Amino acid sequence: MKTCSVVIPAYRSQATLVELTDRLSQVLPPEFEKFEVIIINDGSPDQTWDCIEGLARKFPWVRGVNLMRNYGQHNATLCGILQAKYELIVTMDDDLQHPPEEIPHLIAKLEEGYDVVYGIPNTKVHNWWRTWFSSWIKKLLSFVMGVKSMRGIGSFRAFKSKLRKAFVGFNKPEVIVDILLSWGTHRFGYVSVEENPRLQGQSNYSFRKLMQLAFTVLTGFSTAPLRFTSFIGFFFMLFGMAAFIYVLVVYFTAGSVLGFSFLASLISILNGALLFALGIFGEYLARIFERTSERPCYSIDQTTDREAE
């Protein structure tokens, strides 16, 4: 008996949720004996929550969760994952770029022995800079997760709910769902899927948010930047020693020392390396502050489950 929970974080998606749910109502019944669709409203300023409430009244297998404010896609996704009841969990976007008809393909690949399966699009639907930057972040994620052979990582994924045991007590403001999943397994797979162009609105991932995500991946879940600063410090120590030896050789052979320009350039280089290292340390101190402030990764305002009771 296969059972499945579909988790959908929603933000400004009142125009797409009805069609998405209708298509899920056609896809899920033939595949699963029991299923549910959990839609998490991530502090949308429009009528998304009203739409979710209407869908929950129409379909008994739709569960709505309304967060108190906007926490971010990964935080909202984690909320839905922890609310899920069933054996298999599928996460997908709310904008119809992830076709519900591809869910059986993810589940079939999952049954081959994987714990997590990603749906990788056959074609790219974003502009060139978004595609390039996203691929770079996915490589960072693969490095931090310790799964270097991964072809790609995305929000369209299927995995076994038992993986929650590895992060069930996680309650920090910075969330990367893919890294949390890697705490429970290294058996990752992927399957090629179709991805549709976004029909309504624009992506919420601007260049600034993508940069923030990259810094979160690097400094929130990895010590690689600290090790890099150690390498930089060791390199410039050798560079300084070589420069000192060079000055001594010039002094004893030419009878003079190098001028102000050389000294100023050397000081600028060394100060730049020092400030870079201090910036990395500052990022880690900021992460420590965030994680010790006891700020939750999300707070639930209301759910449709309570209304049903």
mmCIF file of C-alpha atoms in Angstrom:
data_model
loop_
_atom_site.group_PDB
_atom_site.id
_atom_site.type_symbol
_atom_site.label_atom_id
_atom_site.label_comp_id
_atom_site.label_asym_id
_atom_site.label_seq_id
_atom_site.Cartn_x
_atom_site.Cartn_y
_atom_site.Cartn_z
ATOM 1 C CA MET A 1 0.000 0.000 0.000
ATOM 2 C CA LYS A 2 1.533 3.287 -1.108
ATOM 3 C CA THR A 3 0.694 6.473 0.773
ATOM 4 C CA CYS A 4 1.902 9.962 -0.064
ATOM 5 C CA SER A 5 1.924 13.509 1.277
ATOM 6 C CA VAL A 6 2.399 16.313 -1.265
ATOM 7 C CA VAL A 7 3.854 19.467 0.301
ATOM 8 C CA ILE A 8 3.396 22.784 -1.521
ATOM 9 C CA PRO A 9 4.741 26.073 -0.093
ATOM 10 C CA ALA A 10 2.547 28.873 -1.426
ATOM 11 C CA TYR A 11 3.271 32.586 -1.829
ATOM 12 C CA ARG A 12 1.152 34.902 -4.001
ATOM 13 C CA SER A 13 -0.319 31.834 -5.704
ATOM 14 C CA GLN A 14 -4.069 32.375 -5.623
ATOM 15 C CA ALA A 15 -4.109 32.286 -9.445
ATOM 16 C CA THR A 16 -2.493 28.840 -9.758
ATOM 17 C CA LEU A 17 -3.567 26.767 -6.749
ATOM 18 C CA VAL A 18 -6.994 25.799 -8.101
ATOM 19 C CA GLU A 19 -5.596 24.359 -11.340
ATOM 20 C CA LEU A 20 -2.712 22.709 -9.477
ATOM 21 C CA THR A 21 -5.093 20.997 -7.043
ATOM 22 C CA ASP A 22 -7.434 19.901 -9.838
ATOM 23 C CA ARG A 23 -4.548 18.254 -11.659
ATOM 24 C CA LEU A 24 -3.368 16.567 -8.458
ATOM 25 C CA SER A 25 -6.874 15.182 -7.999
ATOM 26 C CA GLN A 26 -6.410 13.374 -11.318
ATOM 27 C CA VAL A 27 -2.858 12.146 -10.687
ATOM 28 C CA LEU A 28 -2.838 10.976 -7.065
ATOM 29 C CA PRO A 29 -5.859 8.589 -6.748
ATOM 30 C CA PRO A 30 -4.569 6.006 -9.297
ATOM 31 C CA GLU A 31 -1.118 5.968 -7.659
ATOM 32 C CA PHE A 32 -1.820 5.961 -3.925
ATOM 33 C CA GLU A 33 -4.356 4.320 -1.656
ATOM 34 C CA LYS A 34 -4.080 7.189 0.805
ATOM 35 C CA PHE A 35 -2.762 10.666 0.094
ATOM 36 C CA GLU A 36 -2.918 14.269 1.225
ATOM 37 C CA VAL A 37 -1.909 17.652 -0.140
ATOM 38 C CA ILE A 38 -0.487 20.092 2.412
ATOM 39 C CA ILE A 39 -0.432 23.711 1.211
ATOM 40 C CA ILE A 40 1.511 26.131 3.406
ATOM 41 C CA ASN A 41 0.679 29.807 3.005
ATOM 42 C CA ASP A 42 3.993 31.589 3.576
ATOM 43 C CA GLY A 43 2.613 34.964 4.631
ATOM 44 C CA SER A 44 1.096 35.862 1.248
ATOM 45 C CA PRO A 45 -0.267 39.433 1.066
ATOM 46 C CA ASP A 46 -2.985 38.424 -1.418
ATOM 47 C CA GLN A 47 -5.951 36.044 -1.080
ATOM 48 C CA THR A 48 -3.887 32.849 -1.150
ATOM 49 C CA TRP A 49 -5.099 31.711 2.286
ATOM 50 C CA ASP A 50 -8.750 32.216 1.333
ATOM 51 C CA CYS A 51 -8.108 30.089 -1.743
ATOM 52 C CA ILE A 52 -6.500 27.352 0.387
ATOM 53 C CA GLU A 53 -9.480 27.359 2.759
ATOM 54 C CA GLY A 54 -11.834 26.944 -0.194
ATOM 55 C CA LEU A 55 -9.788 24.030 -1.549
ATOM 56 C CA ALA A 56 -9.764 22.369 1.884
ATOM 57 C CA ARG A 57 -13.561 22.560 1.980
ATOM 58 C CA LYS A 58 -13.831 21.130 -1.529
ATOM 59 C CA PHE A 59 -11.269 18.327 -1.174
ATOM 60 C CA PRO A 60 -11.073 16.433 2.146
ATOM 61 C CA TRP A 61 -7.475 15.445 1.401
ATOM 62 C CA VAL A 62 -6.297 19.089 1.191
ATOM 63 C CA ARG A 63 -4.789 20.458 4.407
ATOM 64 C CA GLY A 64 -3.971 24.139 4.749
ATOM 65 C CA VAL A 65 -1.392 25.717 7.061
ATOM 66 C CA ASN A 66 -1.208 29.495 7.463
ATOM 67 C CA LEU A 67 2.104 30.851 8.761
ATOM 68 C CA MET A 68 2.186 34.021 10.857
ATOM 69 C CA ARG A 69 4.457 35.819 8.369
ATOM 70 C CA ASN A 70 6.732 35.176 5.418
ATOM 71 C CA TYR A 71 9.576 32.868 6.480
ATOM 72 C CA GLY A 72 10.909 31.707 3.129
ATOM 73 C CA GLN A 73 10.358 28.758 0.809
ATOM 74 C CA HIS A 74 12.588 26.284 2.634
ATOM 75 C CA ASN A 75 11.111 27.158 6.034
ATOM 76 C CA ALA A 76 7.575 26.716 4.738
ATOM 77 C CA THR A 77 8.545 23.456 3.062
ATOM 78 C CA LEU A 78 10.026 22.157 6.325
ATOM 79 C CA CYS A 79 6.757 23.030 8.081
ATOM 80 C CA GLY A 80 4.815 20.925 5.589
ATOM 81 C CA ILE A 81 7.296 18.052 5.800
ATOM 82 C CA LEU A 82 6.929 17.880 9.582
ATOM 83 C CA GLN A 83 3.125 18.009 9.231
ATOM 84 C CA ALA A 84 3.018 15.130 6.724
ATOM 85 C CA LYS A 85 1.294 11.900 7.778
ATOM 86 C CA TYR A 86 2.266 9.385 5.135
ATOM 87 C CA GLU A 87 5.151 7.167 4.069
ATOM 88 C CA LEU A 88 6.300 9.103 0.991
ATOM 89 C CA ILE A 89 6.638 12.877 0.708
ATOM 90 C CA VAL A 90 6.688 14.916 -2.495
ATOM 91 C CA THR A 91 7.571 18.611 -2.484
ATOM 92 C CA MET A 92 6.792 20.887 -5.416
ATOM 93 C CA ASP A 93 6.334 24.554 -6.300
ATOM 94 C CA ASP A 94 3.005 26.348 -6.439
ATOM 95 C CA ASP A 95 3.438 28.012 -9.847
ATOM 96 C CA LEU A 96 2.673 25.008 -12.117
ATOM 97 C CA GLN A 97 6.256 24.795 -13.336
ATOM 98 C CA HIS A 98 6.404 21.318 -11.768
ATOM 99 C CA PRO A 99 3.760 19.242 -13.593
ATOM 100 C CA PRO A 100 1.853 16.989 -11.158
ATOM 101 C CA GLU A 101 1.802 14.370 -13.926
ATOM 102 C CA GLU A 102 5.540 13.809 -13.309
ATOM 103 C CA ILE A 103 5.019 12.646 -9.704
ATOM 104 C CA PRO A 104 4.627 8.937 -10.678
ATOM 105 C CA HIS A 105 8.043 9.107 -12.378
ATOM 106 C CA LEU A 106 9.673 10.332 -9.159
ATOM 107 C CA ILE A 107 7.955 7.608 -7.125
ATOM 108 C CA ALA A 108 8.987 4.899 -9.610
ATOM 109 C CA LYS A 109 12.620 6.008 -9.334
ATOM 110 C CA LEU A 110 12.327 6.112 -5.541
ATOM 111 C CA GLU A 111 11.266 2.465 -5.536
ATOM 112 C CA GLU A 112 14.579 1.487 -7.149
ATOM 113 C CA GLY A 113 16.253 1.825 -3.748
ATOM 114 C CA TYR A 114 16.850 5.546 -3.384
ATOM 115 C CA ASP A 115 15.820 7.578 -0.355
ATOM 116 C CA VAL A 116 15.579 10.912 -2.194
ATOM 117 C CA VAL A 117 14.824 11.509 -5.874
ATOM 118 C CA TYR A 118 14.979 14.914 -7.586
ATOM 119 C CA GLY A 119 13.060 15.863 -10.698
ATOM 120 C CA ILE A 120 15.561 17.514 -13.032
ATOM 121 C CA PRO A 121 14.051 19.560 -15.894
ATOM 122 C CA ASN A 122 14.862 18.529 -19.444
ATOM 123 C CA THR A 123 14.972 22.143 -20.600
ATOM 124 C CA LYS A 124 15.816 25.390 -18.851
ATOM 125 C CA VAL A 125 12.961 27.857 -18.500
ATOM 126 C CA HIS A 126 14.834 30.704 -16.759
ATOM 127 C CA ASN A 127 17.015 33.420 -18.257
ATOM 128 C CA TRP A 128 20.740 32.760 -18.633
ATOM 129 C CA TRP A 129 21.975 34.491 -15.465
ATOM 130 C CA ARG A 130 19.382 32.788 -13.266
ATOM 131 C CA THR A 131 20.222 29.405 -14.804
ATOM 132 C CA TRP A 132 23.973 29.935 -14.339
ATOM 133 C CA PHE A 133 23.672 31.192 -10.772
ATOM 134 C CA SER A 134 21.236 28.434 -9.795
ATOM 135 C CA SER A 135 23.572 25.765 -11.184
ATOM 136 C CA TRP A 136 26.429 27.264 -9.169
ATOM 137 C CA ILE A 137 24.369 27.158 -5.968
ATOM 138 C CA LYS A 138 23.358 23.558 -6.688
ATOM 139 C CA LYS A 139 27.033 22.630 -6.979
ATOM 140 C CA LEU A 140 27.620 24.259 -3.591
ATOM 141 C CA LEU A 141 24.726 22.247 -2.157
ATOM 142 C CA SER A 142 26.128 19.021 -3.594
ATOM 143 C CA PHE A 143 29.509 19.819 -2.045
ATOM 144 C CA VAL A 144 28.057 20.590 1.394
ATOM 145 C CA MET A 145 25.758 17.549 1.235
ATOM 146 C CA GLY A 146 28.696 15.307 0.364
ATOM 147 C CA VAL A 147 26.944 13.997 -2.766
ATOM 148 C CA LYS A 148 29.325 15.128 -5.492
ATOM 149 C CA SER A 149 27.836 12.850 -8.143
ATOM 150 C CA MET A 150 24.458 14.623 -8.086
ATOM 151 C CA ARG A 151 23.413 15.951 -11.470
ATOM 152 C CA GLY A 152 21.112 18.545 -10.001
ATOM 153 C CA ILE A 153 19.103 19.633 -6.976
ATOM 154 C CA GLY A 154 15.726 21.330 -6.937
ATOM 155 C CA SER A 155 12.485 21.826 -5.075
ATOM 156 C CA PHE A 156 10.691 19.077 -7.048
ATOM 157 C CA ARG A 157 11.666 16.036 -4.989
ATOM 158 C CA ALA A 158 10.288 12.809 -3.526
ATOM 159 C CA PHE A 159 11.677 11.117 -0.433
ATOM 160 C CA LYS A 160 10.838 8.707 2.347
ATOM 161 C CA SER A 161 9.339 10.258 5.464
ATOM 162 C CA LYS A 162 11.660 8.223 7.709
ATOM 163 C CA LEU A 163 14.403 10.752 6.874
ATOM 164 C CA ARG A 164 12.688 13.193 9.235
ATOM 165 C CA LYS A 165 14.264 11.299 12.128
ATOM 166 C CA ALA A 166 17.559 12.991 11.256
ATOM 167 C CA PHE A 167 16.215 16.530 11.678
ATOM 168 C CA VAL A 168 12.945 16.249 13.615
ATOM 169 C CA GLY A 169 14.356 18.479 16.399
ATOM 170 C CA PHE A 170 15.762 21.103 14.031
ATOM 171 C CA ASN A 171 14.434 24.566 14.910
ATOM 172 C CA LYS A 172 16.785 27.197 13.530
ATOM 173 C CA PRO A 173 15.847 30.247 11.445
ATOM 174 C CA GLU A 174 18.068 29.246 8.504
ATOM 175 C CA VAL A 175 16.738 26.207 6.673
ATOM 176 C CA ILE A 176 18.019 24.335 3.617
ATOM 177 C CA VAL A 177 15.793 21.288 3.160
ATOM 178 C CA ASP A 178 18.258 19.470 0.891
ATOM 179 C CA ILE A 179 21.027 19.624 3.490
ATOM 180 C CA LEU A 180 18.656 18.391 6.202
ATOM 181 C CA LEU A 181 17.792 15.400 4.005
ATOM 182 C CA SER A 182 21.496 14.630 3.569
ATOM 183 C CA TRP A 183 21.765 14.227 7.342
ATOM 184 C CA GLY A 184 19.720 11.043 7.016
ATOM 185 C CA THR A 185 20.989 9.454 3.790
ATOM 186 C CA HIS A 186 23.445 9.569 0.893
ATOM 187 C CA ARG A 187 21.203 7.550 -1.430
ATOM 188 C CA PHE A 188 20.167 10.353 -3.803
ATOM 189 C CA GLY A 189 18.853 9.864 -7.306
ATOM 190 C CA TYR A 190 17.324 11.932 -10.078
ATOM 191 C CA VAL A 191 14.955 11.567 -12.995
ATOM 192 C CA SER A 192 14.417 13.850 -15.969
ATOM 193 C CA VAL A 193 11.058 15.633 -15.967
ATOM 194 C CA GLU A 194 9.306 18.297 -17.977
ATOM 195 C CA GLU A 195 9.210 21.792 -16.525
ATOM 196 C CA ASN A 196 6.725 24.375 -17.723
ATOM 197 C CA PRO A 197 7.310 28.128 -18.019
ATOM 198 C CA ARG A 198 5.908 30.178 -15.169
ATOM 199 C CA LEU A 199 2.372 31.267 -16.113
ATOM 200 C CA GLN A 200 1.661 33.839 -13.409
ATOM 201 C CA GLY A 201 3.903 36.541 -11.942
ATOM 202 C CA GLN A 202 7.665 36.392 -11.555
ATOM 203 C CA SER A 203 10.042 34.294 -9.516
ATOM 204 C CA ASN A 204 10.629 35.494 -5.950
ATOM 205 C CA TYR A 205 14.298 34.547 -6.215
ATOM 206 C CA SER A 206 16.032 37.761 -7.195
ATOM 207 C CA PHE A 207 19.811 38.086 -7.562
ATOM 208 C CA ARG A 208 20.037 39.352 -3.972
ATOM 209 C CA LYS A 209 18.077 36.392 -2.590
ATOM 210 C CA LEU A 210 20.175 33.945 -4.586
ATOM 211 C CA MET A 211 23.316 35.534 -3.109
ATOM 212 C CA GLN A 212 21.850 35.243 0.380
ATOM 213 C CA LEU A 213 21.064 31.590 -0.268
ATOM 214 C CA ALA A 214 24.645 30.962 -1.393
ATOM 215 C CA PHE A 215 26.045 32.577 1.779
ATOM 216 C CA THR A 216 23.607 30.573 3.905
ATOM 217 C CA VAL A 217 24.714 27.335 2.275
ATOM 218 C CA LEU A 218 28.394 28.132 2.747
ATOM 219 C CA THR A 219 28.463 29.689 6.209
ATOM 220 C CA GLY A 220 25.356 28.126 7.753
ATOM 221 C CA PHE A 221 26.058 24.461 7.037
ATOM 222 C CA SER A 222 29.762 24.218 6.182
ATOM 223 C CA THR A 223 33.173 25.126 7.623
ATOM 224 C CA ALA A 224 34.760 25.355 4.163
ATOM 225 C CA PRO A 225 35.054 29.194 4.241
ATOM 226 C CA LEU A 226 36.929 29.045 7.557
ATOM 227 C CA ARG A 227 39.339 26.517 6.120
ATOM 228 C CA PHE A 228 39.737 28.722 3.055
ATOM 229 C CA THR A 229 40.708 31.690 5.245
ATOM 230 C CA SER A 230 43.312 29.473 6.941
ATOM 231 C CA PHE A 231 44.711 28.689 3.499
ATOM 232 C CA ILE A 232 44.714 32.392 2.596
ATOM 233 C CA GLY A 233 46.511 33.229 5.833
ATOM 234 C CA PHE A 234 49.148 30.552 5.240
ATOM 235 C CA PHE A 235 49.616 31.687 1.637
ATOM 236 C CA PHE A 236 50.165 35.328 2.588
ATOM 237 C CA MET A 237 52.534 34.317 5.374
ATOM 238 C CA LEU A 238 54.699 32.621 2.732
ATOM 239 C CA PHE A 239 54.213 35.639 0.455
ATOM 240 C CA GLY A 240 55.398 37.989 3.213
ATOM 241 C CA MET A 241 58.425 35.845 3.948
ATOM 242 C CA ALA A 242 59.316 35.761 0.251
ATOM 243 C CA ALA A 243 58.917 39.554 0.009
ATOM 244 C CA PHE A 244 61.132 40.034 3.062
ATOM 245 C CA ILE A 245 63.837 37.787 1.597
ATOM 246 C CA TYR A 246 63.585 39.668 -1.695
ATOM 247 C CA VAL A 247 64.071 43.020 0.070
ATOM 248 C CA LEU A 248 67.138 41.676 1.900
ATOM 249 C CA VAL A 249 68.659 40.392 -1.346
ATOM 250 C CA VAL A 250 68.067 43.758 -3.064
ATOM 251 C CA TYR A 251 69.572 45.595 -0.083
ATOM 252 C CA PHE A 252 72.782 43.548 0.018
ATOM 253 C CA THR A 253 73.256 43.407 -3.761
ATOM 254 C CA ALA A 254 72.102 46.846 -4.900
ATOM 255 C CA GLY A 255 72.783 48.738 -1.703
ATOM 256 C CA SER A 256 69.266 50.160 -1.431
ATOM 257 C CA VAL A 257 65.753 49.067 -0.423
ATOM 258 C CA LEU A 258 62.618 49.250 -2.505
ATOM 259 C CA GLY A 259 60.582 52.417 -2.386
ATOM 260 C CA PHE A 260 57.268 53.519 -0.964
ATOM 261 C CA SER A 261 55.182 52.132 -3.870
ATOM 262 C CA PHE A 262 56.304 48.570 -3.204
ATOM 263 C CA LEU A 263 55.692 48.910 0.531
ATOM 264 C CA ALA A 264 52.235 50.488 0.053
ATOM 265 C CA SER A 265 51.196 47.752 -2.404
ATOM 266 C CA LEU A 266 52.340 45.036 -0.017
ATOM 267 C CA ILE A 267 50.435 46.588 2.888
ATOM 268 C CA SER A 268 47.277 46.938 0.770
ATOM 269 C CA ILE A 269 47.397 43.283 -0.266
ATOM 270 C CA LEU A 270 47.944 42.043 3.283
ATOM 271 C CA ASN A 271 45.237 44.327 4.716
ATOM 272 C CA GLY A 272 42.796 43.176 2.048
ATOM 273 C CA ALA A 273 43.430 39.542 2.969
ATOM 274 C CA LEU A 274 42.990 40.388 6.646
ATOM 275 C CA LEU A 275 39.679 42.182 6.069
ATOM 276 C CA PHE A 276 38.471 39.285 3.930
ATOM 277 C CA ALA A 277 39.236 36.864 6.763
ATOM 278 C CA LEU A 278 37.497 39.140 9.280
ATOM 279 C CA GLY A 279 34.441 39.250 7.019
ATOM 280 C CA ILE A 280 34.263 35.448 6.999
ATOM 281 C CA PHE A 281 34.578 35.367 10.786
ATOM 282 C CA GLY A 282 31.825 37.995 11.003
ATOM 283 C CA GLU A 283 29.493 35.825 8.891
ATOM 284 C CA TYR A 284 29.993 32.900 11.257
ATOM 285 C CA LEU A 285 29.454 35.107 14.304
ATOM 286 C CA ALA A 286 26.196 36.314 12.735
ATOM 287 C CA ARG A 287 25.115 32.689 12.206
ATOM 288 C CA ILE A 288 25.922 31.884 15.836
ATOM 289 C CA PHE A 289 23.906 34.897 16.968
ATOM 290 C CA GLU A 290 20.925 33.860 14.828
ATOM 291 C CA ARG A 291 20.993 30.282 16.095
ATOM 292 C CA THR A 292 21.289 31.247 19.755
ATOM 293 C CA SER A 293 18.512 33.854 19.597
ATOM 294 C CA GLU A 294 15.914 31.040 19.778
ATOM 295 C CA ARG A 295 14.014 32.497 16.834
ATOM 296 C CA PRO A 296 11.928 29.660 15.336
ATOM 297 C CA CYS A 297 12.172 28.664 11.699
ATOM 298 C CA TYR A 298 8.399 29.184 11.371
ATOM 299 C CA SER A 299 5.285 29.863 13.459
ATOM 300 C CA ILE A 300 1.844 28.518 12.570
ATOM 301 C CA ASP A 301 -1.091 30.917 12.820
ATOM 302 C CA GLN A 302 -3.922 28.555 11.912
ATOM 303 C CA THR A 303 -4.705 25.389 9.988
ATOM 304 C CA THR A 304 -7.733 24.009 8.201
ATOM 305 C CA ASP A 305 -7.453 20.882 10.382
ATOM 306 C CA ARG A 306 -8.728 22.827 13.383
ATOM 307 C CA GLU A 307 -11.673 24.107 11.358
ATOM 308 C CA ALA A 308 -12.549 20.566 10.301
ATOM 309 C CA GLU A 309 -12.666 19.525 13.931
#
